[in-house]
Amino acid sequence: MRWKEQILDLTPYQPGKSIDAVRREYGLEKIVKLASNENPFGCSKKVIETIKEFSTSLAIYPDGYATDLRNAMADFLKMKPTQLIFGNGSDNLIQMISRALLKPGYNTVMSAHTFSQYSHNAIIEGAEIREVPDIDGAHDLEGMLEAIDEKTSIVWVCSPNNPTGKYISGDDLISFLDRVPKETLVVLDEAYKEYVVAEDYFDALELVEKYENLITLRTFSKIYGLASLRVGYGISNEKVIRALEPVREPFNVNALAQKAVIAAISDQEFIEECRQKNREGLEQYYQFCREHNLSYYPSQGNFVLINFRVDADEVFQYLLERGYIVRSGKALGFPTSIRVTVGSREENAGVIEQMKAFLSRS
Ligand SMILES: *Cc1c(COP(=O)(O)O)cnc(C)c1O
């Protein structure tokens, strides 16, 4: 058969280990998953209530345009409904954007250590990938500008960046956007936006009004705690949205998810509380790192990358066998680091205790 050659040795996405898999493998009772940056506090009670009351004919297709959700979101953001596009997770939007813009003979620019789906989708579309080495976990925006040429269709900017947690300041982003050619789409991935507390962070919605070649992606999978429902969205100007809409699958956001997300945005108190607890959780890890002289990147997300200065898989395995699933930095470009999601206070204390035990093993 005539498979695209480039997909034949492309490996499928490797998710963090699941709780069930670890339970089966190690016969452990209590397992804590701190591997996929999910919200340890679940989701808003309003979402749970909405889901309990959910009743619709399962035989009927969902609203493909997600009209109610679109209007609720437009109200919330104070944007026009036509400036929004919804995805089955923001992964789905990354795929749509890649499909719409990438092809052989063209290239896409990204940081060397960032979210893996940008390069994954570029490979599938047969575009050249230009990875620009980061500077201490942060995007090298100047280097990325240099890598852009007349064949660059997309430049990916992830802020806060997964897996480092580093963010881009408003001034740096504006200076970058001022110089990206108008023919290149800038995709700003803000999956962790709601966790940001840095005062010099940018307002992507303002920037979207100013830069015609900018789209920002957000998700309900992280702070909103709805990863299993799969909803992400893009915000841009109407021209970009109109160009992308035909690429979207007709019914890509299911009916239950559409209802649940409307409830989720109505409870910003829950989001505020999670943001606050996340900062406290990060402090637990920072303190541990300082006490043990380990380096880490200060994070604006709900995860932290800690350098143990040994083979990351060793730390990963040690923690796994003790019931804590974290992410080895090996596949993320940080071979001696562990990426750990900030959990509840108790979960953080628990995994830190095991990290301490790892450091003092003989
Ligand atoms: C988790 C994550 C996503 C994907 O989120 P979904 O909406 O669940 O598909 C996208 N980008 C980054 C940087 C992420 O960390």
Short mmCIF file of C-alpha atoms in Angstrom, two decimals, residues 107-349:
data_model
loop_
_atom_site.label_atom_id
_atom_site.label_comp_id
_atom_site.label_asym_id
_atom_site.label_seq_id
_atom_site.Cartn_x
_atom_site.Cartn_y
_atom_site.Cartn_z
CA ASN A 107 8.98 24.13 6.91
CA THR A 108 7.88 24.75 10.46
CA VAL A 109 9.91 26.32 13.27
CA MET A 110 9.78 25.36 16.95
CA SER A 111 11.90 25.14 20.06
CA ALA A 112 13.94 21.94 20.38
CA HIS A 113 12.41 21.10 23.77
CA THR A 114 8.72 21.68 23.63
CA PHE A 115 5.42 19.83 23.21
CA SER A 116 6.01 16.80 20.99
CA GLN A 117 2.83 17.07 18.92
CA TYR A 118 4.13 20.01 16.84
CA SER A 119 6.91 17.97 15.28
CA HIS A 120 4.82 14.78 15.22
CA ASN A 121 2.17 16.39 13.03
CA ALA A 122 4.78 18.11 10.86
CA ILE A 123 6.34 14.73 10.12
CA ILE A 124 2.98 13.33 9.04
CA GLU A 125 2.43 16.29 6.70
CA GLY A 126 5.91 15.90 5.21
CA ALA A 127 7.12 19.37 6.15
CA GLU A 128 10.69 20.15 7.17
CA ILE A 129 11.12 20.65 10.92
CA ARG A 130 13.45 23.35 12.18
CA GLU A 131 14.15 22.90 15.87
CA VAL A 132 15.91 25.78 17.54
CA PRO A 133 17.92 24.91 20.68
CA ASP A 134 16.43 26.48 23.79
CA ILE A 135 18.23 28.79 26.18
CA ASP A 136 18.09 27.23 29.61
CA GLY A 137 14.63 25.76 29.04
CA ALA A 138 13.23 28.89 27.40
CA HIS A 139 12.44 29.43 23.72
CA ASP A 140 15.24 31.24 21.87
CA LEU A 141 12.92 33.66 20.08
CA GLU A 142 15.78 35.41 18.26
CA GLY A 143 17.09 32.07 17.04
CA MET A 144 13.58 31.10 15.97
CA LEU A 145 13.28 34.34 13.97
CA GLU A 146 16.55 33.53 12.23
CA ALA A 147 15.27 30.06 11.35
CA ILE A 148 12.16 31.47 9.68
CA ASP A 149 12.38 31.97 5.93
CA GLU A 150 9.99 32.40 3.01
CA LYS A 151 9.07 28.71 3.24
CA THR A 152 8.05 28.77 6.92
CA SER A 153 4.33 28.05 7.27
CA ILE A 154 4.02 27.77 11.05
CA VAL A 155 6.08 28.85 14.04
CA TRP A 156 5.09 27.22 17.36
CA VAL A 157 5.40 29.11 20.62
CA CYS A 158 4.51 27.28 23.82
CA SER A 159 4.06 29.47 26.89
CA PRO A 160 4.28 28.29 29.60
CA ASN A 161 6.43 25.72 27.85
CA ASN A 162 5.86 22.02 28.37
CA PRO A 163 8.12 20.40 29.72
CA THR A 164 10.18 23.25 31.21
CA GLY A 165 7.49 25.52 32.68
CA LYS A 166 9.31 28.60 31.34
CA TYR A 167 7.17 31.45 30.00
CA ILE A 168 7.62 34.31 27.58
CA SER A 169 7.20 37.90 28.75
CA GLY A 170 4.84 40.29 27.01
CA ASP A 171 7.69 42.48 25.77
CA ASP A 172 9.63 39.55 24.32
CA LEU A 173 6.56 38.14 22.60
CA ILE A 174 5.59 41.49 21.06
CA SER A 175 9.12 42.07 19.80
CA PHE A 176 8.96 38.58 18.23
CA LEU A 177 5.50 39.04 16.69
CA ASP A 178 6.59 42.38 15.21
CA ARG A 179 9.23 40.57 13.16
CA VAL A 180 7.54 37.31 12.09
CA PRO A 181 6.62 37.55 8.40
CA LYS A 182 2.88 37.96 7.79
CA GLU A 183 2.87 34.76 5.69
CA THR A 184 3.87 32.65 8.71
CA LEU A 185 1.19 31.65 11.20
CA VAL A 186 2.27 31.97 14.83
CA VAL A 187 0.62 29.33 17.00
CA LEU A 188 0.75 30.26 20.66
CA ASP A 189 0.02 27.18 22.78
CA GLU A 190 -1.30 28.38 26.15
CA ALA A 191 -2.41 25.05 27.59
CA TYR A 192 -1.26 26.22 31.05
CA LYS A 193 -2.35 29.85 30.75
CA GLU A 194 -4.67 29.75 33.75
CA TYR A 195 -1.81 28.71 36.03
CA VAL A 196 0.33 31.74 35.15
CA VAL A 197 1.00 34.28 37.89
CA ALA A 198 3.95 36.14 36.31
CA GLU A 199 3.11 39.83 36.15
CA ASP A 200 4.85 40.45 32.85
CA TYR A 201 2.86 37.73 31.05
CA PHE A 202 1.08 38.83 27.88
CA ASP A 203 -2.63 39.05 27.12
CA ALA A 204 -2.99 36.84 24.06
CA LEU A 205 -6.48 38.15 23.35
CA GLU A 206 -5.14 41.66 22.89
CA LEU A 207 -2.36 40.35 20.67
CA VAL A 208 -4.81 38.41 18.52
CA GLU A 209 -6.55 41.70 17.72
CA LYS A 210 -3.27 43.27 16.69
CA TYR A 211 -1.48 40.48 14.80
CA GLU A 212 -3.37 38.89 11.93
CA ASN A 213 -1.07 35.87 11.76
CA LEU A 214 -1.59 34.79 15.38
CA ILE A 215 -3.76 32.07 16.88
CA THR A 216 -3.71 31.10 20.53
CA LEU A 217 -4.69 27.62 21.74
CA ARG A 218 -6.17 26.83 25.12
CA THR A 219 -7.64 23.74 26.71
CA PHE A 220 -10.05 22.38 29.29
CA SER A 221 -7.71 19.47 29.99
CA LYS A 222 -5.40 21.14 32.45
CA ILE A 223 -6.62 23.57 35.15
CA TYR A 224 -10.28 22.92 34.27
CA GLY A 225 -9.73 19.23 35.04
CA LEU A 226 -11.66 17.87 32.06
CA ALA A 227 -8.93 16.00 30.16
CA SER A 228 -11.14 13.00 29.63
CA LEU A 229 -13.86 15.03 27.89
CA ARG A 230 -11.42 16.40 25.26
CA VAL A 231 -12.12 20.06 24.60
CA GLY A 232 -9.63 22.66 23.42
CA TYR A 233 -10.16 25.91 21.57
CA GLY A 234 -8.35 28.37 19.37
CA ILE A 235 -8.78 32.16 19.35
CA SER A 236 -7.76 34.21 16.35
CA ASN A 237 -9.18 36.69 13.85
CA GLU A 238 -12.09 35.68 11.66
CA LYS A 239 -9.94 35.13 8.56
CA VAL A 240 -7.73 32.53 10.21
CA ILE A 241 -10.74 30.80 11.79
CA ARG A 242 -12.57 30.76 8.46
CA ALA A 243 -9.57 29.15 6.76
CA LEU A 244 -9.35 26.44 9.42
CA GLU A 245 -13.05 25.57 9.71
CA PRO A 246 -13.22 23.33 6.60
CA VAL A 247 -10.36 21.26 8.00
CA ARG A 248 -12.24 20.58 11.25
CA GLU A 249 -14.10 17.27 11.48
CA PRO A 250 -17.84 18.03 11.44
CA PHE A 251 -18.70 16.72 14.94
CA ASN A 252 -15.38 16.92 16.73
CA VAL A 253 -16.70 18.04 20.15
CA ASN A 254 -19.21 15.67 21.69
CA ALA A 255 -22.53 16.78 23.22
CA LEU A 256 -21.69 15.97 26.84
CA ALA A 257 -18.40 17.84 26.59
CA GLN A 258 -20.10 20.92 25.15
CA LYS A 259 -22.51 21.11 28.10
CA ALA A 260 -19.85 20.35 30.71
CA VAL A 261 -17.52 23.05 29.47
CA ILE A 262 -20.21 25.72 29.69
CA ALA A 263 -20.61 24.79 33.36
CA ALA A 264 -16.84 24.78 33.83
CA ILE A 265 -16.32 28.36 32.65
CA SER A 266 -19.12 29.55 34.93
CA ASP A 267 -17.07 28.53 37.97
CA GLN A 268 -14.00 30.75 37.98
CA GLU A 269 -13.75 30.47 41.76
CA PHE A 270 -12.66 26.87 41.33
CA ILE A 271 -9.99 27.95 38.82
CA GLU A 272 -8.68 30.64 41.16
CA GLU A 273 -8.48 28.13 43.99
CA CYS A 274 -6.55 25.64 41.83
CA ARG A 275 -4.13 28.34 40.68
CA GLN A 276 -3.46 29.27 44.30
CA LYS A 277 -2.97 25.68 45.49
CA ASN A 278 -0.68 25.06 42.52
CA ARG A 279 1.63 27.89 43.62
CA GLU A 280 1.78 26.39 47.11
CA GLY A 281 2.51 22.98 45.63
CA LEU A 282 5.32 24.34 43.47
CA GLU A 283 6.86 25.85 46.61
CA GLN A 284 7.00 22.36 48.18
CA TYR A 285 9.11 21.16 45.26
CA TYR A 286 11.30 24.27 45.17
CA GLN A 287 12.04 23.89 48.85
CA PHE A 288 12.97 20.25 48.38
CA CYS A 289 15.27 21.21 45.48
CA ARG A 290 16.96 23.94 47.49
CA GLU A 291 17.48 21.61 50.44
CA HIS A 292 19.07 18.99 48.22
CA ASN A 293 20.90 21.30 45.90
CA LEU A 294 19.03 20.13 42.81
CA SER A 295 18.46 22.52 39.94
CA TYR A 296 14.98 23.09 38.53
CA TYR A 297 13.24 25.53 36.24
CA PRO A 298 10.91 27.93 38.03
CA SER A 299 7.53 27.03 36.55
CA GLN A 300 4.47 28.97 35.48
CA GLY A 301 2.64 25.70 34.83
CA ASN A 302 1.40 22.89 37.09
CA PHE A 303 4.56 20.83 36.74
CA VAL A 304 8.24 21.20 37.46
CA LEU A 305 11.30 19.78 35.77
CA ILE A 306 13.88 18.72 38.35
CA ASN A 307 17.43 17.75 37.46
CA PHE A 308 18.61 14.77 39.52
CA ARG A 309 21.91 14.57 37.61
CA VAL A 310 21.53 10.80 37.14
CA ASP A 311 19.81 8.74 34.44
CA ALA A 312 16.21 9.99 34.57
CA ASP A 313 14.81 6.51 33.98
CA GLU A 314 16.42 5.38 37.21
CA VAL A 315 14.55 8.01 39.23
CA PHE A 316 11.38 7.32 37.27
CA GLN A 317 11.58 3.59 37.98
CA TYR A 318 12.36 4.09 41.67
CA LEU A 319 9.32 6.31 42.12
CA LEU A 320 7.11 4.04 40.03
CA GLU A 321 7.86 1.02 42.17
CA ARG A 322 6.77 3.09 45.18
CA GLY A 323 3.47 4.13 43.65
CA TYR A 324 4.32 7.50 42.09
CA ILE A 325 4.03 7.88 38.34
CA VAL A 326 6.07 10.83 37.07
CA ARG A 327 7.54 11.57 33.66
CA SER A 328 11.12 10.69 32.80
CA GLY A 329 12.86 13.56 31.04
CA LYS A 330 14.58 11.09 28.71
CA ALA A 331 12.00 11.32 25.95
CA LEU A 332 11.52 15.04 26.60
CA GLY A 333 15.11 16.04 25.86
CA PHE A 334 16.23 16.25 29.50
CA PRO A 335 17.90 12.89 30.14
CA THR A 336 18.73 13.53 33.80
CA SER A 337 15.52 15.28 34.81
CA ILE A 338 12.08 14.27 36.01
CA ARG A 339 8.94 16.20 35.14
CA VAL A 340 6.50 15.98 38.01
CA THR A 341 2.97 17.33 38.00
CA VAL A 342 2.03 19.38 41.04
CA GLY A 343 -0.49 17.31 42.98
CA SER A 344 -2.36 17.95 46.22
CA ARG A 345 -0.28 18.95 49.24
CA GLU A 346 -0.28 15.34 50.48
CA GLU A 347 0.64 13.91 47.09
CA ASN A 348 3.52 16.35 46.73
CA ALA A 349 4.75 15.54 50.22
#
